[in-house]
Amino acid sequence: MNAVAHPAHVAQASRAGAVLTIDLDAVAANYRLLVERAGGAVVAGVMKADAYGLGMVRVAPALVRAGCRVFFTAHVDEGIRLRDIVPPDSTAYVLHGPPPGTAADFLEHGLTPVLNDPGQVREWRALCVRLGRRLPAAVQVDSGMSRMGLSPADLAALGDPRDWLAAFEPVLLMSHLACADVPDHPMNARQRQRFDAIRAQFPAMPASLANSSAVFLGPDFHYDLVRPGAALYGIDPQPGHANPLRQAVSLDARIVQVRTIEAGDAVGYGARYVADGTRRFATIAVGYADGWLRALSGRGDAYIDGVRVPIAGTVSMDSITLDVTGIPEARLQPGMSVELLGPHQPVDAVAAQAGTIGYEVLTRLGSRFERRYVGG
Ligand SMILES: *Cc1c(COP(=O)(O)O)cnc(C)c1O
């Protein structure tokens, strides 16, 4: 172990530039809160992009223990990896459906496709007819977002759903909202009305419309199943309101070097920061290659002992310079840890400063961090 005893505020020896801590108890608590809010609807867990960057291998079992048995990924390969992690009695939906020629892979790996266009419907039907088996599939319809799902023209071209649904087992009719994070946006009611009109042509099919934010739009949006992702990971489902969810990640970076600079000294690429007096600077071992967006140059923050230490200068690939003048010099030393995400700085705050959304901050968190899982 270390020959030199470090004070408590110096990070436990780690070779990584930062420690990303993922709190599985927080994810489970967020799942249970969503179950409460969903008023009896089944609550699925959205696992795409490696559980929004938190690590599906650890997140999915934590959700299983919290009672989750329905999961969504975006890609087939994500679904295949998920299948090895979750119990056989759980359902693994693949939102993008089968890429042309891959329907048989879904059957082989026990995945349920979300069918989004007439080609996918035809391919799934053909597989069912060939095997003489009614295999389960979800059908997505476009209620106004124009991204995925059968359009009104597709539905007209396919004809009476009772005919084309007969070849397979239709287990879920779903659509997706464009503006659920803005509760009074007129799109929400408009999409719900369109969804209801389409649903009338698909009698007796369980329905799903809600992502995380729509769980908080009230019972009209819950239907039979809700599909939260972001809220599981602590992202605020209703920006502008108090976030009812627990933060699931914290990120603590390591100080590489501390220096004192004088008036007129420039810091970082482009010399975009120039000191107006004597200041103390710390360089931390996290940069844009780790997902700390370059848009945070000269505008983001970090925290030491709860004290704000602003990013000053340009975010580099592997490092960031912080103005730590507000911290007593005796406390600063290489190896010391600095909060980038945590109690003083939630994911949504970083996103707002970077001009993006919490989803992008989480899904970009890089592969060079040491990952620690707690709870679960
Ligand atoms: C990503 C996604 C979700 C989950 O959305 P969140 O806003 O993260 O809760 C649900 N449904 C579909 C179709 C999605 O693409």
mmCIF file of C-alpha atoms and ligand atoms in Angstrom:
data_model
loop_
_atom_site.group_PDB
_atom_site.id
_atom_site.type_symbol
_atom_site.label_atom_id
_atom_site.label_comp_id
_atom_site.label_asym_id
_atom_site.label_seq_id
_atom_site.Cartn_x
_atom_site.Cartn_y
_atom_site.Cartn_z
ATOM 1 C CA MET A 1 0.000 0.000 0.000
ATOM 2 C CA ASN A 2 0.997 3.661 0.064
ATOM 3 C CA ALA A 3 4.099 4.498 2.022
ATOM 4 C CA VAL A 4 2.853 8.062 2.435
ATOM 5 C CA ALA A 5 -0.349 8.521 4.398
ATOM 6 C CA HIS A 6 -2.674 10.784 2.410
ATOM 7 C CA PRO A 7 -5.201 13.043 4.105
ATOM 8 C CA ALA A 8 -8.824 11.934 3.757
ATOM 9 C CA HIS A 9 -9.651 14.410 0.989
ATOM 10 C CA VAL A 10 -7.040 12.870 -1.315
ATOM 11 C CA ALA A 11 -8.628 10.268 -3.558
ATOM 12 C CA GLN A 12 -7.944 6.636 -2.863
ATOM 13 C CA ALA A 13 -4.986 5.697 -5.060
ATOM 14 C CA SER A 14 -6.273 5.161 -8.557
ATOM 15 C CA ARG A 15 -4.444 5.211 -11.862
ATOM 16 C CA ALA A 16 -7.504 6.497 -13.703
ATOM 17 C CA GLY A 17 -8.099 10.196 -14.356
ATOM 18 C CA ALA A 18 -11.434 10.032 -12.589
ATOM 19 C CA VAL A 19 -13.707 7.676 -10.707
ATOM 20 C CA LEU A 20 -17.251 7.259 -12.005
ATOM 21 C CA THR A 21 -19.472 5.948 -9.232
ATOM 22 C CA ILE A 22 -22.797 4.417 -10.215
ATOM 23 C CA ASP A 23 -25.341 4.056 -7.431
ATOM 24 C CA LEU A 24 -27.474 0.992 -8.186
ATOM 25 C CA ASP A 25 -29.666 1.644 -5.133
ATOM 26 C CA ALA A 26 -30.546 5.036 -6.634
ATOM 27 C CA VAL A 27 -31.503 3.365 -9.942
ATOM 28 C CA ALA A 28 -33.680 0.843 -8.057
ATOM 29 C CA ALA A 29 -35.285 3.619 -5.973
ATOM 30 C CA ASN A 30 -36.024 5.579 -9.154
ATOM 31 C CA TYR A 31 -37.622 2.462 -10.662
ATOM 32 C CA ARG A 32 -39.848 2.064 -7.601
ATOM 33 C CA LEU A 33 -40.860 5.742 -7.735
ATOM 34 C CA LEU A 34 -41.825 5.304 -11.397
ATOM 35 C CA VAL A 35 -43.887 2.216 -10.491
ATOM 36 C CA GLU A 36 -45.721 4.355 -7.931
ATOM 37 C CA ARG A 37 -46.330 7.164 -10.434
ATOM 38 C CA ALA A 38 -47.377 4.832 -13.257
ATOM 39 C CA GLY A 39 -50.550 3.872 -11.407
ATOM 40 C CA GLY A 40 -50.666 0.178 -12.282
ATOM 41 C CA ALA A 41 -49.105 0.304 -15.750
ATOM 42 C CA VAL A 42 -46.176 -2.060 -16.309
ATOM 43 C CA VAL A 43 -42.888 -0.149 -15.951
ATOM 44 C CA ALA A 44 -40.250 -1.253 -18.456
ATOM 45 C CA GLY A 45 -36.570 -0.255 -18.308
ATOM 46 C CA VAL A 46 -34.901 1.329 -21.328
ATOM 47 C CA MET A 47 -31.365 -0.033 -21.685
ATOM 48 C CA LYS A 48 -30.202 1.476 -24.970
ATOM 49 C CA ALA A 49 -26.673 2.923 -25.268
ATOM 50 C CA ASP A 50 -25.391 0.655 -22.467
ATOM 51 C CA ALA A 51 -28.076 1.865 -20.053
ATOM 52 C CA TYR A 52 -27.425 5.517 -20.980
ATOM 53 C CA GLY A 53 -23.736 5.014 -20.302
ATOM 54 C CA LEU A 54 -24.127 3.575 -16.784
ATOM 55 C CA GLY A 55 -23.397 -0.035 -17.817
ATOM 56 C CA MET A 56 -26.210 -2.424 -18.730
ATOM 57 C CA VAL A 57 -24.406 -5.434 -17.228
ATOM 58 C CA ARG A 58 -24.825 -3.954 -13.748
ATOM 59 C CA VAL A 59 -27.946 -1.811 -14.220
ATOM 60 C CA ALA A 60 -30.222 -4.496 -15.705
ATOM 61 C CA PRO A 61 -29.787 -6.988 -12.808
ATOM 62 C CA ALA A 62 -30.426 -4.153 -10.307
ATOM 63 C CA LEU A 63 -33.693 -3.424 -12.113
ATOM 64 C CA VAL A 64 -34.583 -7.121 -12.182
ATOM 65 C CA ARG A 65 -34.169 -7.197 -8.391
ATOM 66 C CA ALA A 66 -36.457 -4.136 -8.184
ATOM 67 C CA GLY A 67 -39.113 -6.095 -10.096
ATOM 68 C CA CYS A 68 -38.552 -5.043 -13.722
ATOM 69 C CA ARG A 69 -39.231 -7.752 -16.322
ATOM 70 C CA VAL A 70 -39.607 -5.747 -19.550
ATOM 71 C CA PHE A 71 -36.638 -4.095 -21.254
ATOM 72 C CA PHE A 72 -36.009 -2.074 -24.392
ATOM 73 C CA THR A 73 -32.799 -1.689 -26.377
ATOM 74 C CA ALA A 74 -32.354 0.234 -29.626
ATOM 75 C CA HIS A 75 -30.159 -2.203 -31.584
ATOM 76 C CA VAL A 76 -30.309 -5.971 -32.077
ATOM 77 C CA ASP A 77 -26.777 -6.446 -30.737
ATOM 78 C CA GLU A 78 -27.707 -4.583 -27.559
ATOM 79 C CA GLY A 79 -30.670 -6.940 -27.220
ATOM 80 C CA ILE A 80 -28.468 -10.011 -27.675
ATOM 81 C CA ARG A 81 -26.166 -8.798 -24.878
ATOM 82 C CA LEU A 82 -29.164 -7.975 -22.678
ATOM 83 C CA ARG A 83 -30.645 -11.443 -23.160
ATOM 84 C CA ASP A 84 -27.614 -12.986 -21.412
ATOM 85 C CA ILE A 85 -28.139 -10.720 -18.396
ATOM 86 C CA VAL A 86 -31.892 -10.810 -17.673
ATOM 87 C CA PRO A 87 -33.982 -13.834 -16.651
ATOM 88 C CA PRO A 88 -35.575 -15.980 -19.391
ATOM 89 C CA ASP A 89 -39.089 -14.911 -18.374
ATOM 90 C CA SER A 90 -38.370 -11.239 -19.146
ATOM 91 C CA THR A 91 -39.214 -9.524 -22.416
ATOM 92 C CA ALA A 92 -36.462 -7.850 -24.445
ATOM 93 C CA TYR A 93 -37.832 -5.456 -27.061
ATOM 94 C CA VAL A 94 -35.618 -4.009 -29.790
ATOM 95 C CA LEU A 95 -36.868 -0.533 -30.703
ATOM 96 C CA HIS A 96 -35.340 -0.350 -34.177
ATOM 97 C CA GLY A 97 -36.811 -3.690 -35.231
ATOM 98 C CA PRO A 98 -34.988 -6.103 -37.523
ATOM 99 C CA PRO A 99 -32.599 -4.610 -40.094
ATOM 100 C CA PRO A 100 -33.427 -6.242 -43.460
ATOM 101 C CA GLY A 101 -32.631 -9.955 -43.452
ATOM 102 C CA THR A 102 -32.156 -10.321 -39.676
ATOM 103 C CA ALA A 103 -35.604 -11.438 -38.449
ATOM 104 C CA ALA A 104 -34.308 -14.952 -37.720
ATOM 105 C CA ASP A 105 -31.673 -13.501 -35.343
ATOM 106 C CA PHE A 106 -34.507 -12.174 -33.185
ATOM 107 C CA LEU A 107 -36.026 -15.616 -32.884
ATOM 108 C CA GLU A 108 -32.659 -17.259 -32.175
ATOM 109 C CA HIS A 109 -31.917 -14.816 -29.319
ATOM 110 C CA GLY A 110 -35.398 -14.549 -27.860
ATOM 111 C CA LEU A 111 -35.833 -10.890 -28.798
ATOM 112 C CA THR A 112 -39.147 -9.195 -29.530
ATOM 113 C CA PRO A 113 -38.945 -6.745 -32.426
ATOM 114 C CA VAL A 114 -40.703 -3.400 -32.561
ATOM 115 C CA LEU A 115 -41.965 -3.333 -36.165
ATOM 116 C CA ASN A 116 -41.675 0.185 -37.565
ATOM 117 C CA ASP A 117 -42.313 0.005 -41.290
ATOM 118 C CA PRO A 118 -44.145 -2.187 -43.814
ATOM 119 C CA GLY A 119 -40.898 -3.969 -44.758
ATOM 120 C CA GLN A 120 -40.334 -5.074 -41.169
ATOM 121 C CA VAL A 121 -43.980 -6.164 -40.883
ATOM 122 C CA ARG A 122 -43.659 -8.242 -44.067
ATOM 123 C CA GLU A 123 -40.389 -9.822 -42.964
ATOM 124 C CA TRP A 124 -41.779 -10.787 -39.543
ATOM 125 C CA ARG A 125 -44.959 -12.187 -41.115
ATOM 126 C CA ALA A 126 -42.915 -14.190 -43.632
ATOM 127 C CA LEU A 127 -40.842 -15.725 -40.822
ATOM 128 C CA CYS A 128 -43.990 -16.648 -38.879
ATOM 129 C CA VAL A 129 -45.649 -18.168 -41.947
ATOM 130 C CA ARG A 130 -42.512 -20.131 -42.867
ATOM 131 C CA LEU A 131 -42.222 -21.572 -39.339
ATOM 132 C CA GLY A 132 -45.962 -21.963 -38.792
ATOM 133 C CA ARG A 133 -45.589 -20.087 -35.483
ATOM 134 C CA ARG A 134 -47.172 -16.879 -34.222
ATOM 135 C CA LEU A 135 -44.089 -15.096 -32.875
ATOM 136 C CA PRO A 136 -44.536 -12.042 -30.634
ATOM 137 C CA ALA A 137 -43.905 -8.551 -31.985
ATOM 138 C CA ALA A 138 -44.690 -4.962 -31.029
ATOM 139 C CA VAL A 139 -45.989 -2.514 -33.611
ATOM 140 C CA GLN A 140 -44.935 1.130 -33.509
ATOM 141 C CA VAL A 141 -47.119 3.791 -35.108
ATOM 142 C CA ASP A 142 -46.156 7.387 -35.795
ATOM 143 C CA SER A 143 -48.456 9.739 -33.879
ATOM 144 C CA GLY A 144 -46.711 12.933 -34.971
ATOM 145 C CA MET A 145 -42.970 12.781 -34.315
ATOM 146 C CA SER A 146 -42.115 11.570 -37.846
ATOM 147 C CA ARG A 147 -39.140 9.521 -36.691
ATOM 148 C CA MET A 148 -40.106 5.871 -36.322
ATOM 149 C CA GLY A 149 -43.243 3.827 -36.744
ATOM 150 C CA LEU A 150 -45.919 3.166 -39.339
ATOM 151 C CA SER A 151 -47.171 6.400 -40.907
ATOM 152 C CA PRO A 152 -50.840 6.946 -41.807
ATOM 153 C CA ALA A 153 -49.893 6.105 -45.415
ATOM 154 C CA ASP A 154 -48.148 2.885 -44.305
ATOM 155 C CA LEU A 155 -51.243 1.884 -42.329
ATOM 156 C CA ALA A 156 -53.472 2.556 -45.327
ATOM 157 C CA ALA A 157 -51.172 0.528 -47.588
ATOM 158 C CA LEU A 158 -51.052 -2.439 -45.194
ATOM 159 C CA GLY A 159 -54.859 -2.624 -45.091
ATOM 160 C CA ASP A 160 -57.016 -4.013 -42.300
ATOM 161 C CA PRO A 161 -54.749 -4.716 -39.271
ATOM 162 C CA ARG A 162 -56.839 -7.770 -38.365
ATOM 163 C CA ASP A 163 -55.518 -9.413 -41.546
ATOM 164 C CA TRP A 164 -51.818 -8.617 -41.258
ATOM 165 C CA LEU A 165 -51.644 -9.025 -37.471
ATOM 166 C CA ALA A 166 -53.077 -12.545 -37.706
ATOM 167 C CA ALA A 167 -49.773 -14.133 -38.750
ATOM 168 C CA PHE A 168 -47.956 -13.127 -35.539
ATOM 169 C CA GLU A 169 -48.716 -12.460 -31.890
ATOM 170 C CA PRO A 170 -49.195 -8.682 -31.544
ATOM 171 C CA VAL A 171 -48.150 -7.959 -27.959
ATOM 172 C CA LEU A 172 -47.821 -4.164 -27.862
ATOM 173 C CA LEU A 173 -48.981 -1.137 -29.866
ATOM 174 C CA MET A 174 -46.695 1.784 -29.190
ATOM 175 C CA SER A 175 -45.857 5.344 -30.178
ATOM 176 C CA HIS A 176 -43.470 7.998 -28.896
ATOM 177 C CA LEU A 177 -43.977 11.623 -27.829
ATOM 178 C CA ALA A 178 -41.902 14.511 -29.169
ATOM 179 C CA CYS A 179 -42.495 17.069 -26.382
ATOM 180 C CA ALA A 180 -43.266 15.140 -23.180
ATOM 181 C CA ASP A 181 -40.721 17.187 -21.195
ATOM 182 C CA VAL A 182 -42.861 20.306 -21.760
ATOM 183 C CA PRO A 183 -46.081 19.412 -19.907
ATOM 184 C CA ASP A 184 -48.351 22.011 -21.514
ATOM 185 C CA HIS A 185 -47.026 21.594 -25.064
ATOM 186 C CA PRO A 186 -50.000 21.127 -27.413
ATOM 187 C CA MET A 187 -48.180 18.251 -29.153
ATOM 188 C CA ASN A 188 -48.812 16.009 -26.127
ATOM 189 C CA ALA A 189 -52.614 16.104 -26.379
ATOM 190 C CA ARG A 190 -52.456 16.025 -30.183
ATOM 191 C CA GLN A 191 -50.261 12.916 -30.261
ATOM 192 C CA ARG A 192 -52.414 11.199 -27.633
ATOM 193 C CA GLN A 193 -55.554 11.836 -29.723
ATOM 194 C CA ARG A 194 -53.875 10.459 -32.838
ATOM 195 C CA PHE A 195 -52.655 7.444 -30.900
ATOM 196 C CA ASP A 196 -56.194 6.786 -29.623
ATOM 197 C CA ALA A 197 -57.595 7.071 -33.147
ATOM 198 C CA ILE A 198 -55.048 4.536 -34.425
ATOM 199 C CA ARG A 199 -55.627 2.271 -31.417
ATOM 200 C CA ALA A 200 -59.277 1.940 -32.416
ATOM 201 C CA GLN A 201 -58.087 -0.017 -35.464
ATOM 202 C CA PHE A 202 -56.059 -2.391 -33.261
ATOM 203 C CA PRO A 203 -58.614 -3.681 -30.791
ATOM 204 C CA ALA A 204 -57.424 -5.546 -27.699
ATOM 205 C CA MET A 205 -53.749 -4.742 -28.173
ATOM 206 C CA PRO A 206 -51.919 -3.516 -25.049
ATOM 207 C CA ALA A 207 -50.677 0.041 -25.598
ATOM 208 C CA SER A 208 -47.676 2.178 -24.659
ATOM 209 C CA LEU A 209 -46.986 5.878 -25.254
ATOM 210 C CA ALA A 210 -44.956 7.195 -22.302
ATOM 211 C CA ASN A 211 -41.218 7.764 -21.899
ATOM 212 C CA SER A 212 -39.889 9.085 -18.550
ATOM 213 C CA SER A 213 -41.346 12.576 -18.822
ATOM 214 C CA ALA A 214 -44.744 11.298 -19.952
ATOM 215 C CA VAL A 215 -45.055 9.179 -16.796
ATOM 216 C CA PHE A 216 -45.359 12.565 -15.058
ATOM 217 C CA LEU A 217 -48.000 13.868 -17.508
ATOM 218 C CA GLY A 218 -50.659 11.906 -15.651
ATOM 219 C CA PRO A 219 -52.792 8.785 -16.068
ATOM 220 C CA ASP A 220 -54.054 9.709 -19.557
ATOM 221 C CA PHE A 221 -50.568 8.941 -20.856
ATOM 222 C CA HIS A 222 -49.837 5.701 -18.997
ATOM 223 C CA TYR A 223 -51.879 3.100 -20.942
ATOM 224 C CA ASP A 224 -50.701 -0.477 -20.227
ATOM 225 C CA LEU A 225 -46.930 -0.017 -20.190
ATOM 226 C CA VAL A 226 -44.535 2.919 -19.718
ATOM 227 C CA ARG A 227 -40.968 3.035 -21.070
ATOM 228 C CA PRO A 228 -38.723 5.228 -18.910
ATOM 229 C CA GLY A 229 -34.980 5.459 -19.495
ATOM 230 C CA ALA A 230 -33.653 8.850 -18.387
ATOM 231 C CA ALA A 231 -35.621 9.005 -15.117
ATOM 232 C CA LEU A 232 -34.095 5.695 -13.972
ATOM 233 C CA TYR A 233 -30.712 7.369 -14.204
ATOM 234 C CA GLY A 234 -31.739 10.517 -12.328
ATOM 235 C CA ILE A 235 -32.356 12.907 -15.215
ATOM 236 C CA ASP A 236 -35.062 15.447 -14.373
ATOM 237 C CA PRO A 237 -38.234 14.431 -16.248
ATOM 238 C CA GLN A 238 -39.828 17.881 -15.923
ATOM 239 C CA PRO A 239 -37.191 20.587 -16.243
ATOM 240 C CA GLY A 240 -38.132 23.596 -14.135
ATOM 241 C CA HIS A 241 -39.765 21.491 -11.391
ATOM 242 C CA ALA A 242 -38.008 19.943 -8.392
ATOM 243 C CA ASN A 243 -36.485 16.658 -9.567
ATOM 244 C CA PRO A 244 -38.187 13.812 -7.644
ATOM 245 C CA LEU A 245 -35.501 11.300 -8.675
ATOM 246 C CA ARG A 246 -32.196 10.343 -7.106
ATOM 247 C CA GLN A 247 -28.900 11.124 -8.836
ATOM 248 C CA ALA A 248 -27.393 7.819 -9.926
ATOM 249 C CA VAL A 249 -23.892 8.892 -10.953
ATOM 250 C CA SER A 250 -21.056 10.874 -9.488
ATOM 251 C CA LEU A 251 -17.762 11.688 -11.151
ATOM 252 C CA ASP A 252 -14.644 12.591 -9.198
ATOM 253 C CA ALA A 253 -11.624 13.730 -11.187
ATOM 254 C CA ARG A 254 -8.027 13.633 -10.034
ATOM 255 C CA ILE A 255 -5.813 16.718 -9.842
ATOM 256 C CA VAL A 256 -2.666 16.190 -11.920
ATOM 257 C CA GLN A 257 -0.883 19.443 -11.193
ATOM 258 C CA VAL A 258 -1.316 22.728 -9.313
ATOM 259 C CA ARG A 259 0.349 26.016 -10.307
ATOM 260 C CA THR A 260 0.261 29.721 -9.529
ATOM 261 C CA ILE A 261 -0.053 32.136 -12.440
ATOM 262 C CA GLU A 262 0.436 35.878 -12.573
ATOM 263 C CA ALA A 263 -1.373 38.744 -14.282
ATOM 264 C CA GLY A 264 -1.034 38.428 -18.067
ATOM 265 C CA ASP A 265 -0.358 34.668 -18.057
ATOM 266 C CA ALA A 266 -2.475 32.740 -20.578
ATOM 267 C CA VAL A 267 -4.076 29.353 -19.918
ATOM 268 C CA GLY A 268 -4.925 26.589 -22.377
ATOM 269 C CA TYR A 269 -5.358 26.193 -26.153
ATOM 270 C CA GLY A 270 -6.014 29.428 -27.998
ATOM 271 C CA ALA A 271 -4.825 31.378 -24.929
ATOM 272 C CA ARG A 272 -8.479 32.205 -24.419
ATOM 273 C CA TYR A 273 -8.069 32.811 -20.687
ATOM 274 C CA VAL A 274 -5.646 35.466 -19.506
ATOM 275 C CA ALA A 275 -5.201 36.052 -15.754
ATOM 276 C CA ASP A 276 -5.982 39.533 -14.410
ATOM 277 C CA GLY A 277 -3.942 38.953 -11.261
ATOM 278 C CA THR A 278 -2.259 36.219 -9.244
ATOM 279 C CA ARG A 279 -4.370 33.069 -9.417
ATOM 280 C CA ARG A 280 -4.020 29.412 -8.508
ATOM 281 C CA PHE A 281 -4.869 26.802 -11.133
ATOM 282 C CA ALA A 282 -5.343 23.041 -10.972
ATOM 283 C CA THR A 283 -5.267 20.722 -13.986
ATOM 284 C CA ILE A 284 -7.525 17.658 -13.798
ATOM 285 C CA ALA A 285 -7.216 14.472 -15.829
ATOM 286 C CA VAL A 286 -10.583 14.587 -17.635
ATOM 287 C CA GLY A 287 -11.168 16.122 -21.068
ATOM 288 C CA TYR A 288 -13.480 16.046 -24.036
ATOM 289 C CA ALA A 289 -12.307 12.540 -24.956
ATOM 290 C CA ASP A 290 -13.925 11.490 -21.676
ATOM 291 C CA GLY A 291 -17.189 13.185 -22.616
ATOM 292 C CA TRP A 292 -16.600 16.445 -20.761
ATOM 293 C CA LEU A 293 -17.906 18.519 -23.632
ATOM 294 C CA ARG A 294 -15.639 21.150 -25.189
ATOM 295 C CA ALA A 295 -18.663 23.472 -25.101
ATOM 296 C CA LEU A 296 -17.895 23.791 -21.364
ATOM 297 C CA SER A 297 -14.680 25.703 -22.127
ATOM 298 C CA GLY A 298 -14.604 28.790 -19.920
ATOM 299 C CA ARG A 299 -18.148 28.198 -18.636
ATOM 300 C CA GLY A 300 -18.516 24.933 -16.721
ATOM 301 C CA ASP A 301 -17.755 24.278 -13.069
ATOM 302 C CA ALA A 302 -16.287 21.715 -10.706
ATOM 303 C CA TYR A 303 -16.449 21.597 -6.901
ATOM 304 C CA ILE A 304 -13.889 21.125 -4.139
ATOM 305 C CA ASP A 305 -15.303 20.751 -0.609
ATOM 306 C CA GLY A 306 -18.539 22.186 -1.982
ATOM 307 C CA VAL A 307 -16.747 25.314 -3.227
ATOM 308 C CA ARG A 308 -17.248 26.150 -6.897
ATOM 309 C CA VAL A 309 -14.035 26.101 -8.928
ATOM 310 C CA PRO A 310 -14.809 27.316 -12.462
ATOM 311 C CA ILE A 311 -13.358 25.841 -15.643
ATOM 312 C CA ALA A 312 -11.036 28.538 -16.996
ATOM 313 C CA GLY A 313 -9.630 28.149 -20.489
ATOM 314 C CA THR A 314 -10.383 25.615 -23.173
ATOM 315 C CA VAL A 315 -11.326 22.002 -22.383
ATOM 316 C CA SER A 316 -8.534 19.818 -23.848
ATOM 317 C CA MET A 317 -8.758 16.200 -24.997
ATOM 318 C CA ASP A 318 -7.366 14.783 -21.751
ATOM 319 C CA SER A 319 -7.413 17.644 -19.276
ATOM 320 C CA ILE A 320 -9.235 20.682 -17.942
ATOM 321 C CA THR A 321 -7.859 23.716 -16.111
ATOM 322 C CA LEU A 322 -9.757 24.953 -13.053
ATOM 323 C CA ASP A 323 -9.422 28.254 -11.237
ATOM 324 C CA VAL A 324 -8.963 27.049 -7.663
ATOM 325 C CA THR A 325 -7.942 30.390 -6.169
ATOM 326 C CA GLY A 326 -10.816 30.071 -3.678
ATOM 327 C CA ILE A 327 -9.346 26.926 -2.104
ATOM 328 C CA PRO A 328 -6.654 27.177 0.603
ATOM 329 C CA GLU A 329 -3.322 26.339 -0.978
ATOM 330 C CA ALA A 330 -2.425 23.810 1.700
ATOM 331 C CA ARG A 331 -5.377 21.630 0.682
ATOM 332 C CA LEU A 332 -4.432 21.423 -2.984
ATOM 333 C CA GLN A 333 -2.162 18.659 -4.165
ATOM 334 C CA PRO A 334 -1.818 16.156 -6.999
ATOM 335 C CA GLY A 335 -4.098 13.139 -6.557
ATOM 336 C CA MET A 336 -6.770 15.156 -4.770
ATOM 337 C CA SER A 337 -10.268 14.570 -6.031
ATOM 338 C CA VAL A 338 -12.566 17.182 -7.543
ATOM 339 C CA GLU A 339 -16.326 16.755 -7.988
ATOM 340 C CA LEU A 340 -17.517 16.974 -11.602
ATOM 341 C CA LEU A 341 -20.842 15.203 -11.001
ATOM 342 C CA GLY A 342 -22.312 14.759 -7.564
ATOM 343 C CA PRO A 343 -24.324 16.473 -4.845
ATOM 344 C CA HIS A 344 -23.202 19.979 -5.853
ATOM 345 C CA GLN A 345 -23.483 19.410 -9.579
ATOM 346 C CA PRO A 346 -26.206 17.129 -10.978
ATOM 347 C CA VAL A 347 -26.106 15.878 -14.576
ATOM 348 C CA ASP A 348 -28.807 18.330 -15.656
ATOM 349 C CA ALA A 349 -26.791 21.337 -14.396
ATOM 350 C CA VAL A 350 -23.773 20.319 -16.473
ATOM 351 C CA ALA A 351 -26.026 19.789 -19.477
ATOM 352 C CA ALA A 352 -27.566 23.247 -19.125
ATOM 353 C CA GLN A 353 -24.110 24.861 -19.037
ATOM 354 C CA ALA A 354 -23.021 22.889 -22.097
ATOM 355 C CA GLY A 355 -26.186 23.812 -24.000
ATOM 356 C CA THR A 356 -27.381 20.210 -24.201
ATOM 357 C CA ILE A 357 -29.507 17.697 -22.275
ATOM 358 C CA GLY A 358 -28.618 15.331 -19.443
ATOM 359 C CA TYR A 359 -29.062 12.380 -21.838
ATOM 360 C CA GLU A 360 -26.077 13.542 -23.898
ATOM 361 C CA VAL A 361 -23.866 14.175 -20.868
ATOM 362 C CA LEU A 362 -24.541 10.660 -19.498
ATOM 363 C CA THR A 363 -24.224 8.757 -22.772
ATOM 364 C CA ARG A 364 -20.897 10.420 -23.566
ATOM 365 C CA LEU A 365 -19.184 9.617 -20.264
ATOM 366 C CA GLY A 366 -16.050 7.892 -21.436
ATOM 367 C CA SER A 367 -14.403 4.519 -21.116
ATOM 368 C CA ARG A 368 -11.229 5.734 -19.361
ATOM 369 C CA PHE A 369 -12.811 6.268 -15.962
ATOM 370 C CA GLU A 370 -12.470 3.775 -13.176
ATOM 371 C CA ARG A 371 -16.031 2.585 -12.637
ATOM 372 C CA ARG A 372 -17.253 1.793 -9.157
ATOM 373 C CA TYR A 373 -20.676 0.341 -8.544
ATOM 374 C CA VAL A 374 -22.257 0.842 -5.146
ATOM 375 C CA GLY A 375 -25.495 -0.615 -3.776
ATOM 376 C CA GLY A 376 -27.542 -3.200 -5.601
HETATM 377 C C1 LIG B 1 -35.300 6.362 -25.681
HETATM 378 C C2 LIG B 1 -36.737 5.975 -25.755
HETATM 379 C C3 LIG B 1 -37.506 5.860 -24.601
HETATM 380 C C4 LIG B 1 -36.993 6.301 -23.248
HETATM 381 O O1 LIG B 1 -37.008 7.699 -23.208
HETATM 382 P P1 LIG B 1 -36.612 8.532 -21.901
HETATM 383 O O2 LIG B 1 -36.927 9.924 -22.262
HETATM 384 O O3 LIG B 1 -35.157 8.291 -21.696
HETATM 385 O O4 LIG B 1 -37.419 8.001 -20.787
HETATM 386 C C5 LIG B 1 -38.803 5.378 -24.712
HETATM 387 N N1 LIG B 1 -39.323 5.043 -25.916
HETATM 388 C C6 LIG B 1 -38.613 5.164 -27.054
HETATM 389 C C7 LIG B 1 -39.239 4.798 -28.346
HETATM 390 C C8 LIG B 1 -37.310 5.646 -27.015
HETATM 391 O O5 LIG B 1 -36.620 5.794 -28.164
#
